[in-house]
CSV table of C-alpha atoms and ligand atoms in Angstrom, one decimal:
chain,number,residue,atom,x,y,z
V,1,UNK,CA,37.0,-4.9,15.7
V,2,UNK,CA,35.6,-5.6,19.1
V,3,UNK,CA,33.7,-2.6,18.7
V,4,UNK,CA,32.2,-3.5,16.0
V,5,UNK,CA,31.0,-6.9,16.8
V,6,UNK,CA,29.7,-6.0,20.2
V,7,UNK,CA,27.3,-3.1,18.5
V,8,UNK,CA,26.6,-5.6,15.5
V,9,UNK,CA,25.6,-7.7,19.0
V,10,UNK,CA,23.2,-4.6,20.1
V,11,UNK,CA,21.9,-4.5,16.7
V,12,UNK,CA,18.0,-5.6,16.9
V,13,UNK,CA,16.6,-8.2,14.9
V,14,UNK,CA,13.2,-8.4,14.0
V,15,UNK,CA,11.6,-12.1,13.5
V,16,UNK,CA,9.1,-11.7,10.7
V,17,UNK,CA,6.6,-14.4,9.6
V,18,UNK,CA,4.8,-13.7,6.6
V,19,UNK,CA,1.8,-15.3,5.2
V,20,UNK,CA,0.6,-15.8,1.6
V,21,UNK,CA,4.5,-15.4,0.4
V,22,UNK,CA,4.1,-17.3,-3.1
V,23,UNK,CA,1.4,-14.5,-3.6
V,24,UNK,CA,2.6,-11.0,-5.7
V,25,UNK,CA,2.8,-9.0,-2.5
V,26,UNK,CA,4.6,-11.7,-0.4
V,27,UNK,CA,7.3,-12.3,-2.4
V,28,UNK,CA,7.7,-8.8,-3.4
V,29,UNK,CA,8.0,-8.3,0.5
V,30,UNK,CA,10.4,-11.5,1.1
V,31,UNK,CA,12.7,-9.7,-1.6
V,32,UNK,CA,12.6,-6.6,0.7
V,33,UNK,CA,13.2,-8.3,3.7
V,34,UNK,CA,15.8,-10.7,2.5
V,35,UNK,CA,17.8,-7.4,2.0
V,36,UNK,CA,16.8,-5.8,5.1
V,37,UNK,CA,19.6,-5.5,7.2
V,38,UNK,CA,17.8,-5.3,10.6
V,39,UNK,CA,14.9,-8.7,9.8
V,40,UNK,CA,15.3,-12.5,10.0
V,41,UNK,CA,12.3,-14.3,8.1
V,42,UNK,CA,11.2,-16.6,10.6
V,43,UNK,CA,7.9,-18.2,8.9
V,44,UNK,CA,6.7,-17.9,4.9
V,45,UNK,CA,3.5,-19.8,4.6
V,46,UNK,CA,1.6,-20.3,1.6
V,47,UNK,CA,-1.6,-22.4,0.6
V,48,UNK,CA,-1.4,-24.7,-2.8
V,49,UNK,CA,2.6,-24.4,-2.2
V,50,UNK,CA,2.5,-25.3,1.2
V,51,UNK,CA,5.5,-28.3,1.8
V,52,UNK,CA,7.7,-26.9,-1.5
V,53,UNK,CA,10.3,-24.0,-1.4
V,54,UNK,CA,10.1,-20.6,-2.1
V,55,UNK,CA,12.8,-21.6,-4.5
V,56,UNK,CA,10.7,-24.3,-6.3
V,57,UNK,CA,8.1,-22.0,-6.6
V,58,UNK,CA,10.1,-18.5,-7.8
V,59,UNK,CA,13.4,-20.4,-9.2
V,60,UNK,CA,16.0,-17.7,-7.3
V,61,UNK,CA,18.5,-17.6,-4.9
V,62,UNK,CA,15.5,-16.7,-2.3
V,63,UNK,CA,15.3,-19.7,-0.1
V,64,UNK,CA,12.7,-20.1,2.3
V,65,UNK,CA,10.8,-23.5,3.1
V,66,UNK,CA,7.1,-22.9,2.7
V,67,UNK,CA,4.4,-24.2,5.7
V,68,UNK,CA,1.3,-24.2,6.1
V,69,UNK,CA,-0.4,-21.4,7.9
V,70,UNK,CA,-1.7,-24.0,10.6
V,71,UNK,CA,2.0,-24.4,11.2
V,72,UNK,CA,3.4,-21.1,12.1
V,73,UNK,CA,4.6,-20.9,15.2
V,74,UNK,CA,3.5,-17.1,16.3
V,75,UNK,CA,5.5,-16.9,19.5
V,76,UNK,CA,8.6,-17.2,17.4
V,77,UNK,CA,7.7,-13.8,15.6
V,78,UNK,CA,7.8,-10.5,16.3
V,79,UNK,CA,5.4,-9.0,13.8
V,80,UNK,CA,3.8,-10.7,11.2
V,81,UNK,CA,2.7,-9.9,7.7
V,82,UNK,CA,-0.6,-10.9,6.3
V,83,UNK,CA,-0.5,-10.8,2.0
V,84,UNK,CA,-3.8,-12.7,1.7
V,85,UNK,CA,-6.8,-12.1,0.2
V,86,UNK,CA,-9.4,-10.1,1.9
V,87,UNK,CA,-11.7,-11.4,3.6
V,88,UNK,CA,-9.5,-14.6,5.0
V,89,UNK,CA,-7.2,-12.7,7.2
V,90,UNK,CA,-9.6,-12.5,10.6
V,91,UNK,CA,-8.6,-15.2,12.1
V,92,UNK,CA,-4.9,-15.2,11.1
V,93,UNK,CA,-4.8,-11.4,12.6
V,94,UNK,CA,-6.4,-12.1,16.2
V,95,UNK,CA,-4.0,-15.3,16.6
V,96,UNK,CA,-1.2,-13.2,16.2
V,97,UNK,CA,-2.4,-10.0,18.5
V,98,UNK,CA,-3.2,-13.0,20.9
V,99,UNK,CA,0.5,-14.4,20.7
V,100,UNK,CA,1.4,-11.4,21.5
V,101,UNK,CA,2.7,-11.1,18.1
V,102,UNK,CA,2.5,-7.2,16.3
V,103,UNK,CA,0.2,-7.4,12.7
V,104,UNK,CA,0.8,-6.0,9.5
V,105,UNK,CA,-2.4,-6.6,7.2
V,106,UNK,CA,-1.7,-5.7,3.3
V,107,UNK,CA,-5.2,-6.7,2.9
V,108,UNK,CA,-8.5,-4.7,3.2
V,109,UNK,CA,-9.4,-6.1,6.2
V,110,UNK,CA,-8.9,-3.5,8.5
V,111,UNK,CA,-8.7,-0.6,6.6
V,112,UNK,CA,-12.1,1.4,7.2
V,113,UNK,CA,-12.8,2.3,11.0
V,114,UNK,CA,-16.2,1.7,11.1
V,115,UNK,CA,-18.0,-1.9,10.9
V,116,UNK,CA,-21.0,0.0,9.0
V,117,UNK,CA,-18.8,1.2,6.1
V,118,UNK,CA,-17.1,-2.5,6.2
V,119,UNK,CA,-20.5,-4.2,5.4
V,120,UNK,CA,-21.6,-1.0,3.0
V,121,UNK,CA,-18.6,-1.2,0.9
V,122,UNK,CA,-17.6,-5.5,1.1
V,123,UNK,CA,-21.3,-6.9,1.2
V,124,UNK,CA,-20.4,-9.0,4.6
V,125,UNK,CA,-20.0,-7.7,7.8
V,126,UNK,CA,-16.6,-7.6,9.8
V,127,UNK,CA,-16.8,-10.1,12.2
V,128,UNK,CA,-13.9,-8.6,14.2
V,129,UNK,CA,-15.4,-4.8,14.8
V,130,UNK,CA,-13.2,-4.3,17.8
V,131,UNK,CA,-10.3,-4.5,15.9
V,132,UNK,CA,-11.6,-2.3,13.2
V,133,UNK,CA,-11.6,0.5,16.1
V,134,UNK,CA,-8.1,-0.6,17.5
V,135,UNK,CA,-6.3,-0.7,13.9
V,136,UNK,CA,-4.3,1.9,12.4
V,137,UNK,CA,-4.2,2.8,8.8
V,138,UNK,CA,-0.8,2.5,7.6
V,139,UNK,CA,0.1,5.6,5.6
V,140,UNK,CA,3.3,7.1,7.0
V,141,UNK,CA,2.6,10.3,5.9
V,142,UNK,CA,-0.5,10.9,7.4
V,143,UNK,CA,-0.5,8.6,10.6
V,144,UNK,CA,3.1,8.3,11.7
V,145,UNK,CA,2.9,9.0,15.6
V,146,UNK,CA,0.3,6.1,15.6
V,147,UNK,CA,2.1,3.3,13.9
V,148,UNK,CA,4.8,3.7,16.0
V,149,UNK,CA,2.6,2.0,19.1
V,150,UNK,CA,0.2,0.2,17.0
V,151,UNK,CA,-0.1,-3.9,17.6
V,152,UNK,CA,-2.1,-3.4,14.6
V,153,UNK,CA,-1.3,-1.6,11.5
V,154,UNK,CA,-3.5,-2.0,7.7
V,155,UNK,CA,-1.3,-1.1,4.7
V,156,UNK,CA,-3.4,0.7,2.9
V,157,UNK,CA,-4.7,-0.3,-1.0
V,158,UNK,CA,-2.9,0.5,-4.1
V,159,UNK,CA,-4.9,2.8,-5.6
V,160,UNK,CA,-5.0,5.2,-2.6
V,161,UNK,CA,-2.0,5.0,-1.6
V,162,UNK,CA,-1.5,7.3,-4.9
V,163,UNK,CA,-4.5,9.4,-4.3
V,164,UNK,CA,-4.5,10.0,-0.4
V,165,UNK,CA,-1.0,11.3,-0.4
V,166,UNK,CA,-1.6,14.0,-3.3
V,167,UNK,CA,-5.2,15.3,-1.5
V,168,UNK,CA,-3.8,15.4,1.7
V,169,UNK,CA,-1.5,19.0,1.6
V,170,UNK,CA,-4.8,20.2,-0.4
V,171,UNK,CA,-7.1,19.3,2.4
V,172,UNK,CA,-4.8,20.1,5.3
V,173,UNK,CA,-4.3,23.5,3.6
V,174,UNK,CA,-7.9,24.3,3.2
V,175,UNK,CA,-7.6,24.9,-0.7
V,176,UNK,CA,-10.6,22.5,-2.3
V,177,UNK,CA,-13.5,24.7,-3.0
V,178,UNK,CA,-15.2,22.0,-4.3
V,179,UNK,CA,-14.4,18.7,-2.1
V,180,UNK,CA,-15.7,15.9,-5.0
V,181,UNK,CA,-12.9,14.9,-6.8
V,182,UNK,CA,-12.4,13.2,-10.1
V,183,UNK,CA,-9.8,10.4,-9.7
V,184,UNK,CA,-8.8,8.5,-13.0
V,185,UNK,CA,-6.7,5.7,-12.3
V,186,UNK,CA,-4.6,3.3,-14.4
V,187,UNK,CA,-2.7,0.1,-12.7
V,188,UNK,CA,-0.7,-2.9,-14.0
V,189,UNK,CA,-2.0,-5.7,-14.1
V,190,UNK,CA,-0.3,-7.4,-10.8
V,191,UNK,CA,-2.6,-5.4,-8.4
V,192,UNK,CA,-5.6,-8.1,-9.1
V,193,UNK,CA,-2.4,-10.6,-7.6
V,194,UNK,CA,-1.7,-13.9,-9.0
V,195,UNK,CA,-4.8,-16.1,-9.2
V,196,UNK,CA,-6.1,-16.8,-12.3
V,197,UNK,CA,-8.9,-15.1,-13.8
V,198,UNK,CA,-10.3,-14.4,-16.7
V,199,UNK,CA,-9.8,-10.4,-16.3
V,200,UNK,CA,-6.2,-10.5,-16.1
V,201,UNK,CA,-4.7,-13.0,-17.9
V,202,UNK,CA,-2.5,-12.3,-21.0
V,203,UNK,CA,-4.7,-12.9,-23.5
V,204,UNK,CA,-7.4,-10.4,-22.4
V,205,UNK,CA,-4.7,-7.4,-21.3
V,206,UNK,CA,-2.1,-7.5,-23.8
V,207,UNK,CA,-2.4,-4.8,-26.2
V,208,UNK,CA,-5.9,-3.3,-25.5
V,209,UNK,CA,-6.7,-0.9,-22.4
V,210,UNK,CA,-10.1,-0.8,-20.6
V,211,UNK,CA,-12.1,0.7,-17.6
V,212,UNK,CA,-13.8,-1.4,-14.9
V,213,UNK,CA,-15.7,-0.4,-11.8
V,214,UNK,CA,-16.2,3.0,-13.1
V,215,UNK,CA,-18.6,5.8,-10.8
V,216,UNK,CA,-18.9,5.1,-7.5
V,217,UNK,CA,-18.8,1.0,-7.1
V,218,UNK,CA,-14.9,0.4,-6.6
V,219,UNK,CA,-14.0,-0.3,-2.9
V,220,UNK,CA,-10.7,1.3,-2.5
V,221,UNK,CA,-13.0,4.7,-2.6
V,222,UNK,CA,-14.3,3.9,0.9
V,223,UNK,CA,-10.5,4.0,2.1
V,224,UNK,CA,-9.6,7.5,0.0
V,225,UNK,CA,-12.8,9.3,1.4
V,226,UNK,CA,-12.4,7.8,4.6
V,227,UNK,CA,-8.5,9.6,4.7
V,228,UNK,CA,-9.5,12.4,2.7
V,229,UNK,CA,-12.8,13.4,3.7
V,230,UNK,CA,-13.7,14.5,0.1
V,231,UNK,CA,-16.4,12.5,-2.2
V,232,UNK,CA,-14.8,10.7,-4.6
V,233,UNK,CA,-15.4,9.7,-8.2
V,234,UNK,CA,-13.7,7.0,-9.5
V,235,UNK,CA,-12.5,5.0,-12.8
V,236,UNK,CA,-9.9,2.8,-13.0
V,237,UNK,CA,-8.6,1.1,-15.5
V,238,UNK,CA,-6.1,-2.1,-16.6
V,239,UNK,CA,-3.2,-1.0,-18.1
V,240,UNK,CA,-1.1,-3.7,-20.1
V,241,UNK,CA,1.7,-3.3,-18.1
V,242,UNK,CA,3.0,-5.6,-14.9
V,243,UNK,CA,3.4,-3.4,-12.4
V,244,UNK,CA,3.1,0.9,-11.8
V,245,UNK,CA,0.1,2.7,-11.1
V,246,UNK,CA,-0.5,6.2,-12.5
V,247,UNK,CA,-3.3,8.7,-11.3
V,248,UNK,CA,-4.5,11.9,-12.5
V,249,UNK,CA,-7.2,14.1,-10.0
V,250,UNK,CA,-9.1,16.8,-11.5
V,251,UNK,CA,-9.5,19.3,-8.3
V,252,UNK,CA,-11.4,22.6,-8.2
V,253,UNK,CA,-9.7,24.5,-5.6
V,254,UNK,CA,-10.5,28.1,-4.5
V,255,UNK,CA,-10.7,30.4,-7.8
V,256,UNK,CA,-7.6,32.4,-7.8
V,257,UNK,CA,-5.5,29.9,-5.8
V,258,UNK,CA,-2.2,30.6,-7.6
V,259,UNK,CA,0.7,27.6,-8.3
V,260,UNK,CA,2.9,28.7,-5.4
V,261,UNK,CA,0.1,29.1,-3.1
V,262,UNK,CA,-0.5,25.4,-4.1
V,263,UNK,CA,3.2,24.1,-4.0
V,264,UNK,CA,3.3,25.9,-0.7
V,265,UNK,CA,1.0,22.8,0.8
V,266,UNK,CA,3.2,20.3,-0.4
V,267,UNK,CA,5.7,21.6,1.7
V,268,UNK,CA,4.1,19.6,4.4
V,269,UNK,CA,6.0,16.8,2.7
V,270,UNK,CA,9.4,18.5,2.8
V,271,UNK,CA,10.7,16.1,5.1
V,272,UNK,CA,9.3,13.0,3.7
V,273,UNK,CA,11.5,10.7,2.1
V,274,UNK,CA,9.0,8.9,0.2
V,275,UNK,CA,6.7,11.7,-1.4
V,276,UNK,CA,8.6,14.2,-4.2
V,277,UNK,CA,6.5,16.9,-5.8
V,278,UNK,CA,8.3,17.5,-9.3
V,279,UNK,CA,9.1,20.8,-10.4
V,280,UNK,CA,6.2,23.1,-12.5
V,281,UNK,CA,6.2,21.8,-16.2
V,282,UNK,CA,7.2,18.0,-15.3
V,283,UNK,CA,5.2,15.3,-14.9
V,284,UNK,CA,6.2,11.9,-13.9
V,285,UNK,CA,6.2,8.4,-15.1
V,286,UNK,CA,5.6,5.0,-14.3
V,287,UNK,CA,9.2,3.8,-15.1
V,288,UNK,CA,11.1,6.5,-13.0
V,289,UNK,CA,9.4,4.8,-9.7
V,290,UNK,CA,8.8,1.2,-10.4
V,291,UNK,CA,10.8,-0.9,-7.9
V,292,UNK,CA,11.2,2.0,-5.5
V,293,UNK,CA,8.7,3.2,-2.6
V,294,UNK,CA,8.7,6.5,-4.1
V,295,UNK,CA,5.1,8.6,-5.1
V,296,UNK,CA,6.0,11.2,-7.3
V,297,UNK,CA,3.7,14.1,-7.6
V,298,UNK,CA,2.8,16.4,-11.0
V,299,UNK,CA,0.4,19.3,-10.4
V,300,UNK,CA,-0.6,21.0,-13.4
V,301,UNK,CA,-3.0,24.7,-13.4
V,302,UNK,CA,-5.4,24.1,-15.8
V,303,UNK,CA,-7.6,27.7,-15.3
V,304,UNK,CA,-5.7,29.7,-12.5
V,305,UNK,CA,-8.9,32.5,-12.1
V,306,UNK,CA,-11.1,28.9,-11.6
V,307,UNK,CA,-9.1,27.4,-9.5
V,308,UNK,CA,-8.7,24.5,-11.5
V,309,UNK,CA,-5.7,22.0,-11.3
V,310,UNK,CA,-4.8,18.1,-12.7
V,311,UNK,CA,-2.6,16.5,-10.3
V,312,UNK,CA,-0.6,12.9,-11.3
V,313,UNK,CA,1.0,10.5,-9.3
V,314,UNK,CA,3.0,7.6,-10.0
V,315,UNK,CA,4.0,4.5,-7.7
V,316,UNK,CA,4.7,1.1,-7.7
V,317,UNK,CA,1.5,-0.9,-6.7
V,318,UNK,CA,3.9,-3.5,-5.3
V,319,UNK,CA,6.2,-1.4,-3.3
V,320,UNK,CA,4.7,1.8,-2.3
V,321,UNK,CA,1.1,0.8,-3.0
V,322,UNK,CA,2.0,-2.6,-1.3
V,323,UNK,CA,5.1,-4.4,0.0
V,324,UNK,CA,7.3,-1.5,0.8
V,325,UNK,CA,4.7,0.8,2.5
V,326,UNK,CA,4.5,-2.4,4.9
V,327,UNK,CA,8.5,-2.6,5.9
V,328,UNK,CA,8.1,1.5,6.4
V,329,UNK,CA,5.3,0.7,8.8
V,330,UNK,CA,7.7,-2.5,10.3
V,331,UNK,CA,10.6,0.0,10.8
V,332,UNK,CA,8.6,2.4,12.5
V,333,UNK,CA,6.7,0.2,14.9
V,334,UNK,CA,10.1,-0.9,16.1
V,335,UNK,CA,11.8,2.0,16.0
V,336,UNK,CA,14.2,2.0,12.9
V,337,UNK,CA,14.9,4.5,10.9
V,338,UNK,CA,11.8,4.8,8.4
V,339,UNK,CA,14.1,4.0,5.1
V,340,UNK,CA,15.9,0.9,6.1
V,341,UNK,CA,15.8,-1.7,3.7
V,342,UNK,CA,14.1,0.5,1.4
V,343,UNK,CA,15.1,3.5,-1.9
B,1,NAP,N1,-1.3,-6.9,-5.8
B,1,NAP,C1,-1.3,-5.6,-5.3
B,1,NAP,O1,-0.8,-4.7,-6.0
B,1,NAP,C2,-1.8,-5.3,-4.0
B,1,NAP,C3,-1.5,-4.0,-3.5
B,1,NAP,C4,-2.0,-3.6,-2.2
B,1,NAP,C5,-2.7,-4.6,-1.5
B,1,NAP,N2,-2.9,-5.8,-2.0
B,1,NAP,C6,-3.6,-6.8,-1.1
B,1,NAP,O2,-2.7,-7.7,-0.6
B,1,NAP,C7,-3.3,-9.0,-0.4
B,1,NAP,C8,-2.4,-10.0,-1.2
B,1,NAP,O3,-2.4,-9.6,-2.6
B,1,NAP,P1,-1.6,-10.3,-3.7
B,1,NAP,O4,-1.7,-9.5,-4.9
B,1,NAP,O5,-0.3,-10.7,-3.2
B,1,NAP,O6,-2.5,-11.7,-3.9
B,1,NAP,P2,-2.1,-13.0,-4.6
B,1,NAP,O7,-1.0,-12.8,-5.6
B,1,NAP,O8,-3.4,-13.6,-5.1
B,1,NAP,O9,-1.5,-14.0,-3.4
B,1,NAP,C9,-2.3,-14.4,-2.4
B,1,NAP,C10,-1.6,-15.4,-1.5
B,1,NAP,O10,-2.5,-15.9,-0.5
B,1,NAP,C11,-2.6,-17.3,-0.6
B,1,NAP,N3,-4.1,-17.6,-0.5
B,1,NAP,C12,-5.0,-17.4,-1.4
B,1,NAP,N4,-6.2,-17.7,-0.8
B,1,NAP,C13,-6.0,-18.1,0.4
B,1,NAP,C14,-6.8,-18.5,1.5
B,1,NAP,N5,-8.2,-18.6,1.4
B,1,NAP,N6,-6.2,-18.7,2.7
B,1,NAP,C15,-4.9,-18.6,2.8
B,1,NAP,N7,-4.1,-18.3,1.8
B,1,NAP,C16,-4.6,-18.0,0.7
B,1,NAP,C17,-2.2,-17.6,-2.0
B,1,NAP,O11,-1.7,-18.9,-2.1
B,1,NAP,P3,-2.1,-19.8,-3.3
B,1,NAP,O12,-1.2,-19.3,-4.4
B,1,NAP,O13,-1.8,-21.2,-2.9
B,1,NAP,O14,-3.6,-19.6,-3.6
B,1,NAP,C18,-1.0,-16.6,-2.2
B,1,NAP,O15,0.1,-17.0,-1.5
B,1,NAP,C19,-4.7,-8.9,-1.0
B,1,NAP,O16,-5.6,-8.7,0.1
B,1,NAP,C20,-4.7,-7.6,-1.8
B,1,NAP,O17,-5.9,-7.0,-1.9
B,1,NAP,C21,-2.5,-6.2,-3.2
């Protein structure tokens, strides 16, 4: 027994302070936390419900008062989670790093390295360029070593989250032949978040399906050719569903590149416990991974002699694409395992 206590003692903690928590990704990441075994929320702050409960807002068990951002106190944090809209979280972001405080930005904020691409792709330019340079884009997979001893880490966007991680073993193995891709995406209707707009509420979503932002115009492509280094072309579309996002990528890869030769790449996400390629003749679905941080990987050969393949992923915007990819980054920047608190 005294055993137990004293290494419950030497367990860390980690003081989390999360802002925007009444929005979709907030609360989908105080749900996480509040299960975490190794995190104490500290801070929840939230704008219009700034003053209530998290409980008067979301009627749960979840309690947490709600303050005002003004309010939070960053020395008593140890990291703190932005879930506000882009272009707001500047100021919130070098507070923190200047409290001493580690960031975790689920907005788009800090996702492209270079200010030029920043003002190209979002119309403004950053007015924080240095940090743009100092950030670290928060995909596990692909930037682990850095997370670990970043102060400053941006989760990456929904849609390429499910994009990146499927290109990547293609790329790294030198198989495109052709490196413009054809990404057709579909997400639920909770990745526009919670505010009210005439796009996403019920009326217009329920029981039709439509594309928007089709070509080259969305701005989650900056972040996938930025990580990728292909050219991407990209529709999405608003699927009547609340939550999941499923994409299919048409790739030409060298003619002749057989199915094993391909599955061979993957193997580079063996160890992963996040990423599963599924077996040849399955392809996966939105329901098997919603409300897990799982991306599940289909890869079909369309024309073996051409080289041409369909790959389809699925994730949950929320978790993965969101909420959970940020506690993965949290546990590896203070050294937990990667999979606490999350399945
Ligand atoms: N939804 C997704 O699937 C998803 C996935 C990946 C990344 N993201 C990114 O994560 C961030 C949060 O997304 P979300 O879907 O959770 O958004 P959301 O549901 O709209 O929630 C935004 C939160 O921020 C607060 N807020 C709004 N405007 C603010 C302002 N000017 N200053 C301070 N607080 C403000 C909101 O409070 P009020 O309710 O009082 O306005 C709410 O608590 C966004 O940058 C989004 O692009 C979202």
């Amino acid at each position: 027994m005294a055993l137990a206590c004293s290494a419950m003692e030497k367990r860390l903690m980690i003081r989390a302070g999360i802002y925007g928590a009444t929005g979709y990704t907030g609360f989908e990441l105080i749900k996480l936390l509040h299960q975490h075994p190794q995190v104490q929320i500290t801070f929840a702050t939230a704008r219009s419900a700034a003053g209530q409960r998290l409980s008067d807002v979301f009627p749960t068990l979840l309690d947490v008062p709600l303050i005002r951002a003004e309010d939070a106190d960053l020395t008593s944090v140890d990291v703190v989670f932005c879930c506000l809209p882009h272009g707001t979280t500047v100021p919130t972001v070098q507070q923190a790093l200047a409290a001493g405080t580690r960031v975790i930005d689920l907005s788009a904020d800090f996702r492209l390295h270079h200010a030029d691409d920043y003002a190209r792709w979002y119309g403004n330019p950053h007015t924080a360029p240095e940090l743009l340079k100092e950030a670290v884009y928060g995909l596990p997979e692909l930037h682990r070593a850095h997370i670990r001893g970043a102060r400053l880490v941006a989760n990456p966007g929904c849609y390429p989250t499910s994009v990146i991680l499927p290109l990547h073993p293609l790329v790294q193995a030198g198989l495109l032949a052709d490196r413009t891709v054809i990404v057709d995406s579909k997400s639920g209707v909770s990745g526009a978040g919670r505010s009210l707009s005439l796009k996403t509420h019920f009326g217009e979503t329920h029981e039709t399906f439509s594309a928007y932002n089709i070509g080259r115009s969305h701005r989650h492509i900056a972040e996938m050719e930025q990580e990728t280094g292909t050219q991407i072309i990209f529709s999405p579309h608003l699927l009547p569903v609340y939550r999941g996002i499923l994409s299919t990528m048409y790739v030409n890869l060298i003619p002749g590149t057989e199915p094993d030769t391909v599955r061979e790449a993957y193997g580079l996400f063996a160890d992963e416990p996040f990423v599963r390629l599924l077996p040849a003749g399955r392809l996966p679905e939105l329901r098997h991974v919603v409300h897990t941080n799982l991306c599940v990987i289909g890869l079909h050969a369309v024309d073996v002699a051409a080289g041409r393949y369909i790959l389809v992923t699925v994730e949950d915007n929320l978790i993965k694409g969101a909420s959970g990819q940020a506690v993965q980054n949290m546990n590896l920047m203070f050294g937990l395992d990667e999979t606490t608190g999350l399945c």
